[in-house]
Amino acid sequence: VLLGIGDDAALLRPAPGTELVATVDTLVEGRHFLAGADPRSLGHRALAVSLSDLAAMGAAPCWALLALTLPEADATWLAAFARGFGELAQRHGVALVGGNTARGPLNIAVQLLGSVPQGAALRRSGARAGDAVYVTGTPGDAAAGREPGQRSAALRERCEFPVPRVTAGQALRGIASACIDVSDGLAADLGKLATASGLEARLQPLLLPLSEDLLAFAGPQRAVELALSGGEDYELCFTVPPARQAGLAAALPPELCRITRIGTVETASGPLDAAAEGFDHFRS
Ligand SMILES: [Mg+2]
């Protein structure tokens, strides 16, 4: 950061030999969260969704810009929001280099900039037929945490304070052939990766890593449904060519994060259909 908050704009200098990676996300009240949601969770989630996108690219996060639209200036709300945002930013070495506030219905927009060594970014389009498909963590927990009547603090935590796989994403550079983060649901996001690679995903539901908490809450059948289509897990779904599978365990040891092989990508048998089941923002 050559010049942070305080001038008309920030001045930033990416490290030599790196490429700039940019993403932006908006959280809208009534759409992405309910009125009265915990402001510390909102601060965390607003940054976590963007961290997750950079993780999917194998990028290291660097700089964030925040545009906040608020119905009123509530100091208690703002302090809690700043704590949620700030704690996660600090954990990942992210500097807030710009901000803007306006009055209006609650709306939180975060732009996140990161860097990746030249030519090393992970993309959705790099998978080849026969590559194995993996997922980090235990998808479905966040969706279960949102369901009414669920009392598991662990599942609620997974929904309100998702952990973006920033370290794992960087560790997958040179190992994964393609990568996407799971925001809309595992089935839908894996479908997008496969489509971008011109392939078809073959997912084996029996291999899905389901957490004990999810199984206890939802039962085996509903747990699989939530893992496939629940969304907002912010796990990484990625493909690894057969020749690199031996290197995967060393790059991503279990203590860094759990990874599970859940299927393969194969040559498409028919016309590609991008409309896999999942969260479609424009479906009523
Ligand atoms: Mg994404």
CSV table of C-alpha atoms and ligand atoms in Angstrom, one decimal:
chain,number,residue,atom,x,y,z
A,1,VAL,CA,0.0,0.0,0.0
A,2,LEU,CA,1.7,3.2,-1.2
A,3,LEU,CA,-1.3,5.3,0.0
A,4,GLY,CA,-4.3,4.0,1.9
A,5,ILE,CA,-7.5,5.6,3.2
A,6,GLY,CA,-7.4,9.4,3.3
A,7,ASP,CA,-6.8,10.6,-0.2
A,8,ASP,CA,-9.2,10.5,-3.1
A,9,ALA,CA,-8.1,7.0,-4.0
A,10,ALA,CA,-5.6,4.4,-2.8
A,11,LEU,CA,-2.3,3.7,-4.4
A,12,LEU,CA,-1.3,0.1,-4.6
A,13,ARG,CA,1.7,-1.7,-6.0
A,14,PRO,CA,1.5,-5.4,-6.8
A,15,ALA,CA,4.7,-7.3,-6.1
A,16,PRO,CA,6.9,-7.8,-9.2
A,17,GLY,CA,6.1,-11.0,-11.1
A,18,THR,CA,2.6,-11.2,-9.9
A,19,GLU,CA,-0.8,-10.7,-11.5
A,20,LEU,CA,-3.6,-8.7,-9.8
A,21,VAL,CA,-6.8,-10.8,-9.0
A,22,ALA,CA,-10.0,-8.8,-8.4
A,23,THR,CA,-13.5,-9.7,-7.2
A,24,VAL,CA,-16.5,-7.9,-5.9
A,25,ASP,CA,-19.6,-9.2,-3.9
A,26,THR,CA,-22.7,-7.6,-2.5
A,27,LEU,CA,-24.8,-8.7,0.5
A,28,VAL,CA,-28.3,-7.3,0.3
A,29,GLU,CA,-30.8,-7.3,3.3
A,30,GLY,CA,-33.8,-9.5,2.6
A,31,ARG,CA,-31.8,-11.4,-0.1
A,32,HIS,CA,-28.6,-12.6,1.5
A,33,PHE,CA,-29.5,-12.1,5.1
A,34,LEU,CA,-32.5,-11.3,7.2
A,35,ALA,CA,-33.3,-7.9,8.8
A,36,GLY,CA,-31.8,-7.9,12.3
A,37,ALA,CA,-28.9,-10.3,11.4
A,38,ASP,CA,-25.9,-10.2,13.7
A,39,PRO,CA,-23.7,-7.4,12.5
A,40,ARG,CA,-20.4,-9.2,13.5
A,41,SER,CA,-21.5,-12.1,11.3
A,42,LEU,CA,-22.3,-9.7,8.4
A,43,GLY,CA,-18.9,-8.1,8.7
A,44,HIS,CA,-17.3,-11.5,8.6
A,45,ARG,CA,-19.4,-12.9,5.7
A,46,ALA,CA,-19.0,-9.8,3.6
A,47,LEU,CA,-15.3,-10.4,3.5
A,48,ALA,CA,-15.4,-14.2,3.6
A,49,VAL,CA,-17.3,-14.5,0.3
A,50,SER,CA,-14.7,-12.5,-1.5
A,51,LEU,CA,-11.8,-14.3,0.2
A,52,SER,CA,-13.4,-17.5,-0.9
A,53,ASP,CA,-13.4,-16.3,-4.6
A,54,LEU,CA,-9.7,-15.4,-4.4
A,55,ALA,CA,-9.0,-18.8,-2.8
A,56,ALA,CA,-10.6,-20.5,-5.7
A,57,MET,CA,-8.2,-18.7,-8.0
A,58,GLY,CA,-5.2,-19.7,-5.9
A,59,ALA,CA,-4.6,-16.1,-5.0
A,60,ALA,CA,-3.2,-14.4,-1.9
A,61,PRO,CA,-5.6,-11.6,-0.7
A,62,CYS,CA,-4.1,-8.2,-0.2
A,63,TRP,CA,-6.5,-5.2,-0.3
A,64,ALA,CA,-10.2,-4.6,0.3
A,65,LEU,CA,-12.5,-1.8,-0.5
A,66,LEU,CA,-15.9,-1.5,1.3
A,67,ALA,CA,-19.0,0.3,0.3
A,68,LEU,CA,-21.6,0.3,3.0
A,69,THR,CA,-25.2,1.6,2.6
A,70,LEU,CA,-27.0,2.0,6.0
A,71,PRO,CA,-30.5,3.1,7.0
A,72,GLU,CA,-29.0,4.9,10.0
A,73,ALA,CA,-25.7,5.5,11.7
A,74,ASP,CA,-25.9,3.1,14.6
A,75,ALA,CA,-22.6,3.1,16.4
A,76,THR,CA,-23.2,-0.3,18.2
A,77,TRP,CA,-24.1,-1.9,14.9
A,78,LEU,CA,-21.0,-0.4,13.2
A,79,ALA,CA,-18.6,-1.5,15.9
A,80,ALA,CA,-19.8,-5.1,15.7
A,81,PHE,CA,-19.7,-5.1,11.9
A,82,ALA,CA,-16.2,-3.6,12.0
A,83,ARG,CA,-15.1,-6.3,14.5
A,84,GLY,CA,-16.3,-9.1,12.3
A,85,PHE,CA,-14.8,-7.6,9.2
A,86,GLY,CA,-11.5,-6.6,10.9
A,87,GLU,CA,-10.8,-9.9,12.6
A,88,LEU,CA,-11.1,-11.8,9.4
A,89,ALA,CA,-9.1,-9.2,7.5
A,90,GLN,CA,-6.3,-9.3,10.0
A,91,ARG,CA,-6.2,-13.1,10.0
A,92,HIS,CA,-5.5,-13.0,6.2
A,93,GLY,CA,-3.3,-9.9,6.1
A,94,VAL,CA,-5.9,-7.9,4.2
A,95,ALA,CA,-5.6,-4.1,4.4
A,96,LEU,CA,-8.8,-2.0,4.0
A,97,VAL,CA,-7.6,0.7,1.6
A,98,GLY,CA,-10.9,2.4,0.7
A,99,GLY,CA,-14.4,2.9,2.0
A,100,ASN,CA,-17.6,4.7,1.2
A,101,THR,CA,-20.8,5.0,3.2
A,102,ALA,CA,-24.3,6.1,2.0
A,103,ARG,CA,-27.8,6.2,3.6
A,104,GLY,CA,-30.3,3.8,2.3
A,105,PRO,CA,-31.5,0.2,2.7
A,106,LEU,CA,-28.8,-2.0,4.3
A,107,ASN,CA,-26.4,-3.2,1.6
A,108,ILE,CA,-22.8,-4.3,1.9
A,109,ALA,CA,-20.4,-4.4,-1.1
A,110,VAL,CA,-16.8,-5.6,-0.8
A,111,GLN,CA,-14.2,-5.5,-3.5
A,112,LEU,CA,-11.1,-7.6,-2.8
A,113,LEU,CA,-7.8,-7.5,-4.6
A,114,GLY,CA,-5.2,-10.2,-4.4
A,115,SER,CA,-2.1,-11.5,-6.2
A,116,VAL,CA,-0.9,-14.6,-7.8
A,117,PRO,CA,2.4,-15.5,-9.4
A,118,GLN,CA,2.3,-14.9,-13.1
A,119,GLY,CA,0.5,-17.6,-15.0
A,120,ALA,CA,-0.2,-19.6,-11.8
A,121,ALA,CA,-3.9,-18.7,-11.2
A,122,LEU,CA,-6.4,-21.6,-10.9
A,123,ARG,CA,-9.3,-21.4,-13.3
A,124,ARG,CA,-12.6,-23.2,-13.8
A,125,SER,CA,-11.7,-24.2,-17.3
A,126,GLY,CA,-8.5,-26.3,-16.8
A,127,ALA,CA,-10.0,-29.8,-16.0
A,128,ARG,CA,-9.3,-32.7,-18.4
A,129,ALA,CA,-11.3,-35.9,-18.8
A,130,GLY,CA,-10.3,-38.4,-16.2
A,131,ASP,CA,-9.3,-35.8,-13.5
A,132,ALA,CA,-10.5,-36.6,-10.0
A,133,VAL,CA,-13.0,-34.2,-8.3
A,134,TYR,CA,-12.3,-33.2,-4.7
A,135,VAL,CA,-14.1,-31.0,-2.2
A,136,THR,CA,-12.7,-29.4,1.0
A,137,GLY,CA,-14.4,-29.6,4.4
A,138,THR,CA,-18.0,-30.8,4.9
A,139,PRO,CA,-20.5,-29.2,2.5
A,140,GLY,CA,-24.1,-28.8,3.6
A,141,ASP,CA,-23.4,-27.6,7.1
A,142,ALA,CA,-24.0,-23.9,6.3
A,143,ALA,CA,-27.4,-24.7,4.7
A,144,ALA,CA,-28.4,-26.7,7.7
A,145,GLY,CA,-27.3,-23.9,9.9
A,146,ARG,CA,-29.8,-21.6,8.2
A,147,GLU,CA,-32.7,-24.0,8.6
A,148,PRO,CA,-35.4,-23.0,11.1
A,149,GLY,CA,-35.6,-25.1,14.2
A,150,GLN,CA,-31.9,-26.3,14.1
A,151,ARG,CA,-30.2,-25.9,17.5
A,152,SER,CA,-26.6,-26.9,16.7
A,153,ALA,CA,-24.2,-24.1,17.6
A,154,ALA,CA,-21.7,-25.8,15.3
A,155,LEU,CA,-23.9,-25.7,12.2
A,156,ARG,CA,-25.0,-22.1,13.0
A,157,GLU,CA,-21.3,-21.1,13.2
A,158,ARG,CA,-20.7,-22.7,9.8
A,159,CYS,CA,-23.5,-20.5,8.4
A,160,GLU,CA,-22.7,-17.2,10.2
A,161,PHE,CA,-18.9,-17.4,10.3
A,162,PRO,CA,-17.8,-19.4,7.2
A,163,VAL,CA,-14.1,-20.2,6.9
A,164,PRO,CA,-12.8,-19.3,3.4
A,165,ARG,CA,-10.1,-21.8,2.2
A,166,VAL,CA,-7.5,-19.2,1.5
A,167,THR,CA,-4.4,-21.3,2.4
A,168,ALA,CA,-5.8,-24.4,0.7
A,169,GLY,CA,-6.4,-22.4,-2.5
A,170,GLN,CA,-2.8,-21.3,-2.7
A,171,ALA,CA,-1.5,-24.8,-1.8
A,172,LEU,CA,-3.4,-26.1,-4.8
A,173,ARG,CA,-1.4,-24.0,-7.4
A,174,GLY,CA,0.5,-26.4,-9.6
A,175,ILE,CA,-1.7,-29.4,-8.3
A,176,ALA,CA,-5.3,-28.6,-9.2
A,177,SER,CA,-6.2,-28.5,-12.9
A,178,ALA,CA,-9.4,-26.4,-12.2
A,179,CYS,CA,-11.0,-24.9,-9.1
A,180,ILE,CA,-14.2,-23.2,-8.0
A,181,ASP,CA,-15.5,-22.1,-4.6
A,182,VAL,CA,-18.9,-23.5,-3.4
A,183,SER,CA,-21.2,-20.6,-3.0
A,184,ASP,CA,-24.3,-21.6,-4.9
A,185,GLY,CA,-24.2,-25.3,-4.0
A,186,LEU,CA,-21.8,-28.1,-4.7
A,187,ALA,CA,-23.7,-29.7,-7.6
A,188,ALA,CA,-24.3,-26.3,-9.3
A,189,ASP,CA,-20.7,-25.1,-8.8
A,190,LEU,CA,-19.1,-28.4,-9.9
A,191,GLY,CA,-21.4,-28.2,-12.9
A,192,LYS,CA,-20.0,-24.8,-13.7
A,193,LEU,CA,-16.5,-26.0,-13.5
A,194,ALA,CA,-17.2,-29.0,-15.7
A,195,THR,CA,-19.0,-26.9,-18.3
A,196,ALA,CA,-16.2,-24.3,-18.3
A,197,SER,CA,-13.8,-27.2,-19.0
A,198,GLY,CA,-16.1,-28.7,-21.7
A,199,LEU,CA,-16.7,-31.8,-19.6
A,200,GLU,CA,-19.4,-33.5,-17.5
A,201,ALA,CA,-19.1,-34.2,-13.8
A,202,ARG,CA,-19.7,-37.6,-12.4
A,203,LEU,CA,-20.4,-37.2,-8.7
A,204,GLN,CA,-20.7,-40.1,-6.3
A,205,PRO,CA,-23.2,-39.1,-3.6
A,206,LEU,CA,-22.0,-41.9,-1.3
A,207,LEU,CA,-18.5,-40.4,-1.2
A,208,LEU,CA,-19.8,-37.0,0.0
A,209,PRO,CA,-18.1,-35.9,3.3
A,210,LEU,CA,-21.1,-35.3,5.7
A,211,SER,CA,-20.4,-33.9,9.1
A,212,GLU,CA,-21.7,-35.7,12.2
A,213,ASP,CA,-23.7,-32.5,13.1
A,214,LEU,CA,-25.3,-32.4,9.6
A,215,LEU,CA,-26.2,-36.1,9.8
A,216,ALA,CA,-27.6,-35.7,13.3
A,217,PHE,CA,-29.8,-32.8,12.3
A,218,ALA,CA,-30.9,-33.8,8.8
A,219,GLY,CA,-30.7,-37.6,8.5
A,220,PRO,CA,-28.7,-39.3,5.7
A,221,GLN,CA,-31.0,-38.5,2.8
A,222,ARG,CA,-31.6,-34.8,3.5
A,223,ALA,CA,-27.9,-34.4,4.5
A,224,VAL,CA,-26.9,-35.4,1.0
A,225,GLU,CA,-29.5,-33.0,-0.5
A,226,LEU,CA,-28.1,-30.1,1.6
A,227,ALA,CA,-24.5,-31.0,0.8
A,228,LEU,CA,-25.3,-31.0,-3.0
A,229,SER,CA,-27.6,-28.0,-3.2
A,230,GLY,CA,-27.4,-26.1,0.1
A,231,GLY,CA,-24.9,-23.4,-0.9
A,232,GLU,CA,-22.8,-20.8,1.0
A,233,ASP,CA,-20.4,-23.5,2.1
A,234,TYR,CA,-17.3,-21.5,0.8
A,235,GLU,CA,-15.5,-24.8,0.4
A,236,LEU,CA,-13.3,-25.4,-2.6
A,237,CYS,CA,-14.2,-27.9,-5.3
A,238,PHE,CA,-11.3,-28.8,-7.5
A,239,THR,CA,-10.0,-31.3,-10.0
A,240,VAL,CA,-6.6,-33.1,-10.0
A,241,PRO,CA,-5.0,-35.0,-12.9
A,242,PRO,CA,-4.1,-38.6,-12.1
A,243,ALA,CA,-0.3,-37.8,-12.4
A,244,ARG,CA,-0.6,-35.1,-9.6
A,245,GLN,CA,-2.7,-37.0,-7.1
A,246,ALA,CA,0.3,-38.3,-5.3
A,247,GLY,CA,1.4,-34.7,-4.7
A,248,LEU,CA,-2.0,-33.6,-3.4
A,249,ALA,CA,-1.6,-35.1,0.1
A,250,ALA,CA,1.7,-33.3,0.6
A,251,ALA,CA,0.3,-30.0,-0.7
A,252,LEU,CA,-2.8,-30.3,1.4
A,253,PRO,CA,-2.1,-32.3,4.6
A,254,PRO,CA,-5.1,-33.2,6.7
A,255,GLU,CA,-4.1,-30.7,9.4
A,256,LEU,CA,-4.5,-27.9,6.9
A,257,CYS,CA,-7.9,-29.0,5.8
A,258,ARG,CA,-10.0,-32.1,5.1
A,259,ILE,CA,-10.3,-33.1,1.4
A,260,THR,CA,-12.4,-35.8,-0.1
A,261,ARG,CA,-12.5,-37.3,-3.5
A,262,ILE,CA,-16.1,-37.2,-4.7
A,263,GLY,CA,-16.1,-38.1,-8.3
A,264,THR,CA,-14.5,-37.5,-11.7
A,265,VAL,CA,-15.0,-35.3,-14.7
A,266,GLU,CA,-15.5,-37.0,-18.0
A,267,THR,CA,-16.1,-36.3,-21.7
A,268,ALA,CA,-19.6,-34.9,-22.1
A,269,SER,CA,-22.0,-37.5,-23.4
A,270,GLY,CA,-24.5,-35.0,-24.7
A,271,PRO,CA,-25.0,-31.2,-25.1
A,272,LEU,CA,-23.8,-29.4,-22.0
A,273,ASP,CA,-26.5,-28.1,-19.7
A,274,ALA,CA,-25.3,-25.3,-17.5
A,275,ALA,CA,-28.6,-25.1,-15.6
A,276,ALA,CA,-27.7,-27.6,-12.8
A,277,GLU,CA,-29.8,-27.4,-9.7
A,278,GLY,CA,-28.6,-24.7,-7.3
A,279,PHE,CA,-29.1,-21.2,-6.2
A,280,ASP,CA,-30.2,-19.1,-9.2
A,281,HIS,CA,-30.3,-15.4,-8.3
A,282,PHE,CA,-33.0,-14.6,-10.8
A,283,ARG,CA,-35.3,-17.5,-10.1
A,284,SER,CA,-38.2,-16.2,-8.0
B,1,MG,MG,-17.0,-18.0,-6.6
